[in-house]
Coordinates of C-alpha atoms and ligand atoms in Angstrom, one line a residue:
M1 CA 21.2 -4.2 42.9
P2 CA 20.9 -0.9 44.7
T3 CA 17.7 -1.3 46.8
D4 CA 16.5 2.0 45.4
S5 CA 15.0 2.0 42.0
L6 CA 16.6 3.6 39.0
S7 CA 14.6 5.6 36.5
G8 CA 14.8 6.3 32.8
I9 CA 12.4 7.0 30.0
G10 CA 9.7 4.4 29.5
V11 CA 9.4 3.9 25.7
S12 CA 7.4 0.7 25.4
A13 CA 4.6 0.1 27.9
G14 CA 4.2 -3.0 30.0
V15 CA 5.8 -4.4 33.2
A16 CA 8.1 -7.4 33.2
A17 CA 10.6 -8.9 35.7
G18 CA 13.5 -11.3 35.5
P19 CA 17.2 -11.7 36.0
L20 CA 19.3 -9.0 34.4
L21 CA 21.9 -10.0 31.8
R22 CA 24.1 -7.6 30.0
I23 CA 25.4 -7.6 26.4
A24 CA 28.9 -8.6 27.2
A25 CA 31.7 -6.3 26.1
A26 CA 34.7 -7.5 24.0
P27 CA 37.3 -9.1 26.4
A28 CA 40.6 -7.4 27.0
L29 CA 43.7 -9.5 26.4
P30 CA 45.4 -10.5 29.6
P31 CA 49.2 -10.0 30.0
P32 CA 51.2 -12.6 27.9
A33 CA 51.8 -15.9 29.8
P34 CA 54.6 -18.4 29.2
V35 CA 53.7 -21.6 27.4
T36 CA 55.0 -24.7 29.1
D37 CA 53.1 -27.3 27.1
A38 CA 52.6 -26.2 23.5
E39 CA 50.4 -29.2 22.6
S40 CA 47.9 -28.7 25.4
E41 CA 47.9 -24.9 24.7
I42 CA 47.1 -25.7 21.0
A43 CA 44.3 -28.0 22.1
R44 CA 42.9 -25.3 24.3
A45 CA 42.9 -22.7 21.5
F46 CA 41.3 -25.2 19.0
A47 CA 38.6 -26.1 21.6
A48 CA 37.8 -22.4 22.0
L49 CA 37.5 -22.0 18.2
A50 CA 35.3 -25.1 18.0
E51 CA 33.0 -23.7 20.8
V52 CA 32.7 -20.5 18.7
V53 CA 31.7 -22.5 15.6
A54 CA 29.2 -24.6 17.6
E55 CA 27.7 -21.5 19.2
L56 CA 27.2 -19.7 15.9
G57 CA 25.6 -22.9 14.5
R58 CA 23.2 -23.0 17.5
R59 CA 22.3 -19.3 16.9
A60 CA 21.8 -20.0 13.1
D61 CA 19.4 -22.9 13.9
R62 CA 17.4 -20.6 16.2
A63 CA 17.3 -17.6 13.8
Q64 CA 13.9 -16.9 12.4
E65 CA 15.1 -14.9 9.4
S66 CA 16.9 -16.9 6.7
T67 CA 19.3 -14.0 6.0
V68 CA 20.4 -13.9 9.6
A69 CA 21.0 -17.7 9.7
E70 CA 23.0 -17.3 6.5
V71 CA 25.2 -14.6 8.0
L72 CA 25.8 -16.7 11.1
R73 CA 26.7 -19.8 9.1
A74 CA 29.1 -17.8 7.0
E75 CA 30.8 -16.5 10.2
A76 CA 31.0 -20.1 11.5
L77 CA 32.8 -21.2 8.4
M78 CA 35.4 -18.5 8.9
A79 CA 36.1 -19.6 12.4
D80 CA 36.4 -23.2 11.3
D81 CA 39.1 -22.5 8.7
E82 CA 42.1 -24.8 8.5
E83 CA 44.6 -22.0 7.6
L84 CA 43.4 -20.1 10.7
R85 CA 44.1 -23.1 12.9
D86 CA 47.6 -23.5 11.2
A87 CA 48.4 -19.9 12.0
V88 CA 47.3 -20.4 15.6
R89 CA 49.4 -23.5 15.9
E90 CA 52.4 -21.7 14.5
E91 CA 52.1 -18.9 17.0
I92 CA 51.8 -21.2 20.0
E93 CA 54.8 -23.3 18.8
G94 CA 56.7 -20.0 18.7
G95 CA 56.0 -19.5 22.4
T96 CA 52.8 -17.4 22.3
D97 CA 49.9 -18.3 24.7
A98 CA 46.5 -19.3 23.4
P99 CA 44.7 -15.9 23.7
H100 CA 47.5 -14.0 22.1
A101 CA 48.0 -16.6 19.4
I102 CA 44.3 -16.3 18.5
D103 CA 44.6 -12.6 18.5
A104 CA 47.7 -12.7 16.3
A105 CA 46.2 -15.3 13.8
F106 CA 43.0 -13.3 13.4
G107 CA 45.2 -10.2 13.1
T108 CA 47.1 -11.6 10.1
F109 CA 43.8 -12.5 8.3
R110 CA 42.4 -9.1 9.2
E111 CA 45.3 -7.4 7.4
M112 CA 45.0 -9.6 4.4
F113 CA 41.3 -9.0 4.1
A114 CA 41.6 -5.3 4.6
E115 CA 44.2 -5.0 1.9
A116 CA 42.2 -7.2 -0.5
G117 CA 39.3 -4.6 -0.3
G118 CA 35.7 -5.1 -1.5
Y119 CA 33.9 -8.1 -0.2
L120 CA 36.8 -9.4 1.9
A121 CA 37.3 -6.0 3.5
E122 CA 33.7 -6.0 4.6
R123 CA 34.4 -9.2 6.6
V124 CA 36.9 -7.5 8.9
A125 CA 34.3 -6.8 11.5
D126 CA 33.3 -10.5 11.4
L127 CA 36.9 -11.5 12.1
D128 CA 37.1 -9.1 15.0
D129 CA 33.9 -10.6 16.4
L130 CA 35.2 -14.1 16.0
R131 CA 38.5 -13.3 17.7
D132 CA 36.6 -11.7 20.6
R133 CA 34.4 -14.7 21.0
A134 CA 37.3 -17.2 21.0
V135 CA 39.3 -15.1 23.5
A136 CA 36.2 -14.8 25.7
V137 CA 35.9 -18.6 25.8
L138 CA 39.6 -19.0 26.7
L139 CA 39.2 -16.5 29.5
G140 CA 36.1 -18.1 30.8
L141 CA 34.1 -14.9 30.1
P142 CA 30.6 -14.7 28.4
M143 CA 30.9 -14.3 24.6
P144 CA 30.2 -10.7 23.5
G145 CA 26.8 -9.9 22.1
V146 CA 23.2 -10.6 23.1
P147 CA 23.3 -13.4 25.8
Q148 CA 21.7 -16.7 24.8
P149 CA 21.3 -18.3 28.3
G150 CA 18.3 -20.5 27.3
H151 CA 16.0 -18.9 30.0
P152 CA 14.0 -15.7 30.2
Y153 CA 15.9 -12.6 31.2
V154 CA 15.9 -8.8 31.1
L155 CA 18.5 -7.5 28.7
A156 CA 20.6 -4.5 29.7
A157 CA 23.0 -2.7 27.4
R158 CA 24.6 0.6 26.9
D159 CA 22.6 0.8 23.7
L160 CA 21.4 -1.8 21.1
A161 CA 23.1 -1.7 17.7
P162 CA 20.7 -2.6 14.9
A163 CA 22.7 -5.8 14.3
D164 CA 22.1 -6.9 17.9
T165 CA 18.4 -6.8 17.3
A166 CA 18.7 -9.7 14.9
D167 CA 19.7 -11.9 17.9
L168 CA 16.9 -10.8 20.1
D169 CA 14.5 -13.7 20.8
P170 CA 11.3 -12.4 22.3
E171 CA 10.7 -15.9 23.7
Y172 CA 13.5 -15.3 26.1
V173 CA 14.0 -11.5 26.4
L174 CA 11.4 -10.2 28.9
A175 CA 12.3 -6.5 28.7
L176 CA 15.0 -4.1 27.5
V177 CA 16.8 -1.5 29.5
T178 CA 19.5 0.7 28.0
E179 CA 21.8 3.3 29.6
V180 CA 21.5 5.7 26.6
G181 CA 19.1 6.1 23.8
G182 CA 15.9 8.2 23.3
P183 CA 12.2 7.6 22.8
T184 CA 12.6 7.3 19.0
S185 CA 15.8 5.3 18.9
H186 CA 15.7 2.0 17.2
T187 CA 15.8 0.2 20.6
A188 CA 12.5 1.8 21.4
I189 CA 11.0 1.1 18.0
L190 CA 12.1 -2.5 18.1
A191 CA 10.8 -3.0 21.7
R192 CA 7.4 -1.6 20.7
A193 CA 7.3 -3.8 17.6
L194 CA 8.1 -6.9 19.7
G195 CA 5.7 -5.8 22.5
L196 CA 8.5 -5.8 25.0
P197 CA 8.5 -3.3 27.9
A198 CA 11.5 -1.0 27.5
V199 CA 13.3 1.8 29.4
V200 CA 16.0 3.9 27.8
A201 CA 18.4 6.5 29.2
C202 CA 18.5 4.6 32.5
R203 CA 21.7 5.7 34.1
G204 CA 23.3 3.1 36.4
V205 CA 21.6 0.0 35.0
L206 CA 25.0 -1.4 34.0
D207 CA 26.2 -1.2 37.6
I208 CA 23.5 -3.7 38.6
P209 CA 25.2 -7.1 39.2
E210 CA 24.5 -9.8 36.6
R211 CA 21.5 -12.0 37.4
T212 CA 19.9 -9.6 39.9
L213 CA 16.1 -10.0 39.7
I214 CA 14.8 -6.7 38.5
Q215 CA 11.4 -5.3 37.5
V216 CA 11.0 -3.0 34.5
D217 CA 8.0 -0.6 34.0
G218 CA 8.0 0.5 30.4
S219 CA 5.4 3.2 31.1
T220 CA 6.8 5.0 34.1
G221 CA 10.5 4.3 33.2
E222 CA 11.1 2.7 36.6
V223 CA 13.6 -0.1 37.0
G224 CA 13.6 -1.6 40.5
P225 CA 14.0 -4.8 42.4
G226 CA 11.8 -7.7 41.2
S227 CA 10.7 -10.8 43.1
S228 CA 10.1 -13.4 40.4
V229 CA 10.0 -13.8 36.6
L230 CA 7.1 -11.9 35.2
R231 CA 6.2 -11.7 31.6
A232 CA 4.5 -8.6 30.2
E233 CA 0.9 -9.2 29.5
N234 CA -0.1 -9.1 25.8
R235 CA -1.8 -5.8 25.6
T236 CA -3.2 -6.1 22.0
S237 CA -6.8 -5.3 22.3
S238 CA -8.8 -7.7 20.2
E239 CA -12.1 -6.5 21.7
I240 CA -12.2 -3.0 20.1
S241 CA -12.2 -3.4 16.3
G242 CA -13.6 -1.7 13.2
P243 CA -12.3 1.1 11.1
G244 CA -10.7 4.0 13.0
G245 CA -12.6 7.3 13.4
T246 CA -14.1 9.9 15.6
S247 CA -17.4 9.4 17.4
D248 CA -19.3 11.2 14.6
G249 CA -17.8 9.1 11.9
H250 CA -14.9 11.2 10.6
A251 CA -12.6 8.4 9.3
V252 CA -8.9 8.2 10.4
K253 CA -7.4 5.0 9.0
L254 CA -5.5 3.0 11.6
L255 CA -2.5 1.2 10.1
A256 CA 0.4 -0.9 11.4
N257 CA 4.2 -0.4 11.1
V258 CA 6.0 -3.5 10.2
G259 CA 9.6 -4.5 9.4
S260 CA 8.9 -7.9 7.9
V261 CA 6.2 -10.6 7.4
K262 CA 6.8 -11.6 11.0
N263 CA 4.9 -8.6 12.2
V264 CA 1.9 -9.1 10.0
P265 CA 0.0 -11.5 12.4
A266 CA 0.2 -8.9 15.1
A267 CA -1.2 -6.3 12.7
D268 CA -4.1 -8.6 12.0
E269 CA -4.8 -9.3 15.6
A270 CA -4.9 -5.6 16.3
H271 CA -7.4 -5.2 13.4
A272 CA -5.1 -2.9 11.5
E273 CA -6.8 -1.5 8.3
G274 CA -3.5 -2.1 6.4
I275 CA 0.1 -1.3 6.7
G276 CA 1.2 2.4 6.9
L277 CA 4.9 1.8 7.0
F278 CA 6.8 -1.2 5.8
R279 CA 10.4 -0.5 6.8
T280 CA 12.3 -2.4 4.1
E281 CA 15.8 -1.7 5.4
L282 CA 15.1 -3.9 8.5
L283 CA 15.3 -6.9 6.2
F284 CA 18.9 -6.0 5.1
L285 CA 20.6 -4.6 8.3
D286 CA 23.0 -7.5 8.5
R287 CA 23.8 -7.7 4.8
T288 CA 27.2 -6.9 3.5
S289 CA 26.2 -7.4 -0.1
E290 CA 23.2 -5.8 -1.9
P291 CA 20.1 -8.1 -1.6
T292 CA 19.2 -9.5 -5.0
K293 CA 16.0 -8.5 -6.8
D294 CA 14.6 -12.0 -6.3
E295 CA 15.3 -12.0 -2.6
Q296 CA 13.5 -8.6 -2.4
V297 CA 10.5 -9.9 -4.4
T298 CA 10.1 -12.8 -1.9
A299 CA 10.4 -10.6 1.1
Y300 CA 7.9 -8.0 -0.2
R301 CA 5.5 -10.6 -1.5
D302 CA 5.4 -12.3 1.9
V303 CA 4.0 -9.1 3.4
F304 CA 1.7 -8.1 0.5
R305 CA 0.1 -11.6 0.4
G306 CA -1.2 -11.2 4.0
M307 CA -2.8 -7.9 3.1
A308 CA -5.0 -8.7 0.2
G309 CA -7.5 -5.9 -0.4
R310 CA -5.8 -3.6 2.1
R311 CA -3.3 -0.8 1.8
V312 CA 0.4 -1.5 2.2
V313 CA 2.6 1.6 2.2
I314 CA 6.1 0.3 1.5
R315 CA 9.1 2.6 2.1
T316 CA 12.2 2.4 -0.1
L317 CA 15.5 1.7 1.7
D318 CA 16.1 4.2 4.5
A319 CA 19.8 3.6 5.0
G320 CA 22.3 5.7 6.9
A321 CA 22.6 7.4 10.3
D322 CA 20.8 5.2 12.8
K323 CA 20.2 2.5 10.2
P324 CA 23.6 1.9 8.6
L325 CA 23.5 -0.8 5.9
P326 CA 27.0 -2.3 5.5
F327 CA 26.6 -3.0 1.8
L328 CA 26.3 0.7 1.0
N329 CA 29.7 1.4 2.6
Q330 CA 28.7 4.7 4.1
D331 CA 31.5 4.9 6.7
G332 CA 33.4 8.0 7.2
E333 CA 30.6 10.6 7.0
P334 CA 31.4 13.3 9.6
N335 CA 27.7 13.8 10.4
P336 CA 25.7 10.8 9.2
A337 CA 22.3 12.1 10.2
L338 CA 22.8 15.1 7.9
G339 CA 24.6 13.0 5.3
V340 CA 23.7 10.8 2.4
R341 CA 20.9 8.9 3.9
G342 CA 17.4 7.8 2.9
L343 CA 16.5 8.8 -0.7
R344 CA 19.8 10.7 -1.0
V345 CA 21.6 7.3 -1.4
A346 CA 20.0 7.3 -4.9
R347 CA 22.3 10.2 -5.9
Q348 CA 25.3 7.8 -5.5
R349 CA 23.7 4.5 -6.2
P350 CA 20.6 5.0 -8.4
Q351 CA 20.6 1.3 -9.3
V352 CA 19.8 0.3 -5.7
L353 CA 16.5 2.3 -5.9
T354 CA 15.7 1.1 -9.4
T355 CA 16.1 -2.5 -8.5
Q356 CA 14.0 -2.1 -5.3
L357 CA 11.2 -0.4 -7.2
E358 CA 11.3 -3.2 -9.8
A359 CA 11.1 -5.8 -7.0
I360 CA 8.2 -4.0 -5.4
A361 CA 6.4 -3.8 -8.7
Q362 CA 6.9 -7.5 -9.4
A363 CA 5.7 -8.5 -5.9
A364 CA 2.7 -6.2 -6.1
A365 CA 1.7 -7.6 -9.4
E366 CA 1.6 -11.1 -7.9
C367 CA -0.7 -10.1 -5.0
E368 CA -4.0 -8.4 -4.3
A369 CA -2.7 -5.8 -1.8
D370 CA -3.2 -2.1 -2.6
V371 CA 0.5 -1.2 -2.7
W372 CA 1.7 2.5 -2.2
V373 CA 5.4 3.4 -2.3
M374 CA 7.1 6.2 -0.5
A375 CA 10.6 7.6 -0.1
P376 CA 12.3 8.6 3.2
M377 CA 14.2 11.8 3.8
V378 CA 12.8 13.9 1.0
S379 CA 13.7 17.6 1.2
T380 CA 12.8 19.2 -2.1
L381 CA 10.1 19.3 -4.8
A382 CA 12.6 18.1 -7.3
E383 CA 13.4 15.0 -5.2
A384 CA 9.7 14.3 -4.8
S385 CA 8.9 14.7 -8.4
E386 CA 11.9 12.5 -9.6
F387 CA 10.9 9.8 -7.1
A388 CA 7.3 9.9 -8.3
A389 CA 8.5 9.5 -11.9
A390 CA 10.7 6.5 -10.9
V391 CA 7.8 4.8 -9.1
H392 CA 5.4 5.3 -12.0
E393 CA 8.2 4.2 -14.5
A394 CA 8.3 0.9 -12.5
G395 CA 4.6 0.5 -13.1
L396 CA 3.4 1.3 -9.6
P397 CA 0.4 3.7 -9.5
R398 CA 0.8 5.4 -6.1
A399 CA 3.8 7.4 -5.1
G400 CA 4.3 9.4 -2.0
V401 CA 7.0 10.9 0.2
M402 CA 7.8 11.0 3.8
I403 CA 7.8 14.4 5.6
E404 CA 10.9 14.1 7.9
V405 CA 12.7 17.3 7.1
P406 CA 11.2 20.8 8.0
A407 CA 11.9 22.0 4.5
A408 CA 9.5 19.4 3.1
A409 CA 6.8 20.1 5.7
L410 CA 6.9 23.8 4.8
R411 CA 6.4 22.9 1.1
A412 CA 3.8 20.2 1.7
K413 CA 1.3 21.9 -0.7
D414 CA 3.9 21.9 -3.6
L415 CA 4.9 18.3 -2.9
L416 CA 1.2 17.2 -3.1
G417 CA 1.2 18.7 -6.5
V418 CA 3.6 15.9 -7.7
V419 CA 2.9 13.0 -5.4
D420 CA -0.3 11.1 -4.4
F421 CA 0.2 11.2 -0.6
L422 CA 2.4 12.3 2.3
S423 CA 3.4 10.4 5.4
I424 CA 4.9 12.3 8.3
G425 CA 7.9 10.6 10.0
T426 CA 7.7 12.4 13.3
N427 CA 10.8 10.7 14.7
D428 CA 13.0 12.4 12.2
L429 CA 10.9 15.5 11.8
S430 CA 11.4 16.1 15.6
Q431 CA 15.1 15.4 15.3
Y432 CA 15.6 17.9 12.4
T433 CA 13.2 20.5 13.7
F434 CA 14.8 20.7 17.1
A435 CA 18.4 19.8 16.0
A436 CA 18.2 17.1 18.7
D437 CA 19.7 13.6 18.0
R438 CA 16.8 11.1 18.2
M439 CA 19.2 8.7 20.0
C440 CA 20.0 11.1 22.8
G441 CA 18.0 10.4 25.9
E442 CA 19.1 13.7 27.5
L443 CA 17.2 15.6 24.9
A444 CA 14.0 13.6 25.2
D445 CA 12.0 16.8 26.1
L446 CA 12.9 18.3 22.8
L447 CA 11.9 15.2 21.0
D448 CA 8.5 15.2 22.7
P449 CA 5.8 14.8 20.0
W450 CA 3.6 17.3 21.8
Q451 CA 6.1 20.1 21.0
P452 CA 3.9 22.9 19.5
A453 CA 6.5 23.7 16.8
L454 CA 6.3 20.1 15.6
L455 CA 2.5 20.2 15.7
Q456 CA 2.6 23.4 13.6
L457 CA 4.6 21.7 10.9
I458 CA 2.1 18.8 11.0
A459 CA -0.7 21.4 10.7
I460 CA 0.9 22.7 7.5
C461 CA 0.9 19.2 6.0
G462 CA -2.7 18.5 7.2
A463 CA -4.0 21.7 5.6
A464 CA -2.3 20.8 2.3
G465 CA -3.9 17.4 2.5
R466 CA -7.4 18.9 3.1
E467 CA -7.0 21.4 0.3
S468 CA -5.8 18.9 -2.3
G469 CA -8.0 16.0 -1.1
K470 CA -4.9 13.8 -0.9
P471 CA -4.1 11.6 2.1
V472 CA -1.6 12.8 4.7
G473 CA -0.7 10.3 7.4
V474 CA 1.6 10.1 10.4
C475 CA 3.8 7.0 10.7
G476 CA 6.3 8.1 13.3
E477 CA 6.0 7.3 17.0
A478 CA 3.7 10.2 17.6
A479 CA 1.0 8.1 15.9
A480 CA 1.1 5.6 18.8
D481 CA 0.3 8.2 21.5
P482 CA -3.5 7.8 22.3
G483 CA -3.7 11.3 23.8
L484 CA -2.3 12.9 20.6
A485 CA -4.5 11.0 18.2
P486 CA -7.5 13.4 18.4
V487 CA -5.1 16.3 18.0
L488 CA -3.6 14.8 14.9
A489 CA -7.0 14.1 13.5
G490 CA -8.0 17.7 14.1
L491 CA -4.8 18.8 12.2
G492 CA -6.1 17.1 9.1
I493 CA -4.2 13.8 9.4
S494 CA -6.1 11.1 7.6
S495 CA -4.2 8.0 8.8
L496 CA -2.1 6.9 11.8
S497 CA 0.4 4.1 11.5
M498 CA 2.0 2.6 14.5
S499 CA 3.2 -0.5 16.2
P500 CA 0.2 -2.9 16.3
R501 CA 0.2 -3.0 20.1
A502 CA -0.7 0.7 20.2
L503 CA -3.7 0.3 17.9
G504 CA -6.4 -0.6 20.4
A505 CA -5.7 2.4 22.7
V506 CA -5.4 4.8 19.8
R507 CA -8.7 3.5 18.3
A508 CA -10.5 3.9 21.6
S509 CA -9.1 7.4 22.2
L510 CA -10.2 8.7 18.8
A511 CA -13.7 7.3 19.2
R512 CA -14.2 9.4 22.4
Y513 CA -14.2 12.8 20.4
T514 CA -16.3 14.3 17.7
Y515 CA -14.4 15.8 14.7
A516 CA -15.2 19.3 15.8
E517 CA -13.7 18.5 19.3
C518 CA -10.6 17.2 17.6
V519 CA -10.2 20.4 15.6
R520 CA -10.6 22.5 18.9
L521 CA -8.0 20.3 20.7
A522 CA -5.6 20.7 17.8
E523 CA -5.9 24.5 17.9
T524 CA -5.3 24.4 21.6
A525 CA -2.2 22.2 21.3
V526 CA -0.6 24.2 18.5
A527 CA -1.2 27.5 20.4
A528 CA 0.3 26.1 23.7
P529 CA 3.6 27.6 24.8
D530 CA 5.4 24.3 25.3
A531 CA 4.9 20.5 25.1
V532 CA 4.0 20.1 28.8
S533 CA 1.3 22.7 28.6
A534 CA 0.0 21.3 25.3
R535 CA -0.4 17.9 26.9
K536 CA -2.0 19.3 30.1
L537 CA -4.5 21.5 28.1
V538 CA -5.6 18.6 25.9
L539 CA -5.6 15.6 28.3
Ligands
LIG601 C1 10.2 8.6 11.3 O1 11.3 9.1 11.1 O2 9.3 9.0 12.0 C2 10.0 7.3 10.7 C3 8.8 6.7 10.7 O3 11.0 6.6 10.1 P1 12.2 5.9 11.0 O4 11.8 5.9 12.4 O5 12.3 4.5 10.4 O6 13.4 6.7 10.7
LIG602 MG1 12.7 8.4 9.6

């Protein structure tokens, strides 16, 4: 470890320390070696395959989501295939060493699968992963992917792919540090959801030798030498509770963002008044086939059940760009963030939306939660109105849309003419307003939620909400910033939805101001020349 500290952008508060482990890269094949004893070379290759199968089995046993376990077991079956072993044997008997024989055997299957198309073609990435794992074992290298050392550690990576997140076990992972990524990337969102300190855009972190003890400060963004393993303290405030609002009683509902039923206990501990964003796609990130309606009903019902009598805003699938869903086969778009993502998928696959709405309706009918449904990535009045019609057709009473595209923010008043509520996704709204990729750490200043231009768009939505008497919330990461909460309230925002861990601080911050003060702060922030001044003038 360099004795000096590195710095990045702190995206999830808390301090933790532990030995650094990296997500190992796929191994490169060594130069071919002569085979002197074919039988022992075959035994070596088979042992590597067996280790891959065993390791996948161990991960499946540990997986908390049944769909993840199912995917891992399916992968294990592929590595345990008799025909695959026969192909490896044949290669080695022909004089090829074990790593190259494994590579060649998987290569043959890869070609066959790709040619077959459909479901088999979707398994090609799994075959590559299995080959990499077996080759890594043969070369004595760590298997690619999230390490599973069986002890606590700090995870370092270039960036985390959504699929990696399925393997993250918060029991063992103390903190996350990535070399790239921005404050609204999924690494950041996941870290906040799991309550893990995280630093992104930390250049040089991958040069730190494996197992060096490091300390990560997710508030300041500092990554420096550590002295012993330190777990981040649980920062959920259980002392401050009650409905959110200003000191003079102007209500601002404080809601939680969740990705599955696993996050519901944290929402309860933080005294969330309900759920303001249920990101349904997180349930399906690993899936290569469309989830069935029954599976969806179960997943949604699990969340609704825990929220009897409270609001649950469930979002329909937000696939594409930073959240690719393999079963939708969206590869090949030149510019995925501007492509067929979010509600736009319904243009190509309307049935996916219809099935999801039916599943939500069925789950809602079986529970006491107050279920509201919203669509991501809506840009026009026509999209909003068609979505509202589809929601009502499914028998669900409350339809809303997310405001993530400037065009929608500008037309908030019209949209509220056809839907029951709006929810502002500031992560995407920043991205599209500033033409700045939300995954790009270098552009973090443009993605700052205090940018007056972003606040101005939020003001348009807030004003439309006040005029129509319909709720307008914020569910992007801006809602988790305690300093910004009074500003958002003053702009007319009626609910803030965030990672449960942020709720206590946001609730306390709001309660320090009267509503009139919030309105004044909001005017000051919108009128500021830039984000830094806006923050300085308000805080
Ligand atoms: C957003 O864009 O602000 C949002 C809440 O949605 P996601 O982060 O899931 O894209
Ligand atoms: Mg979004």
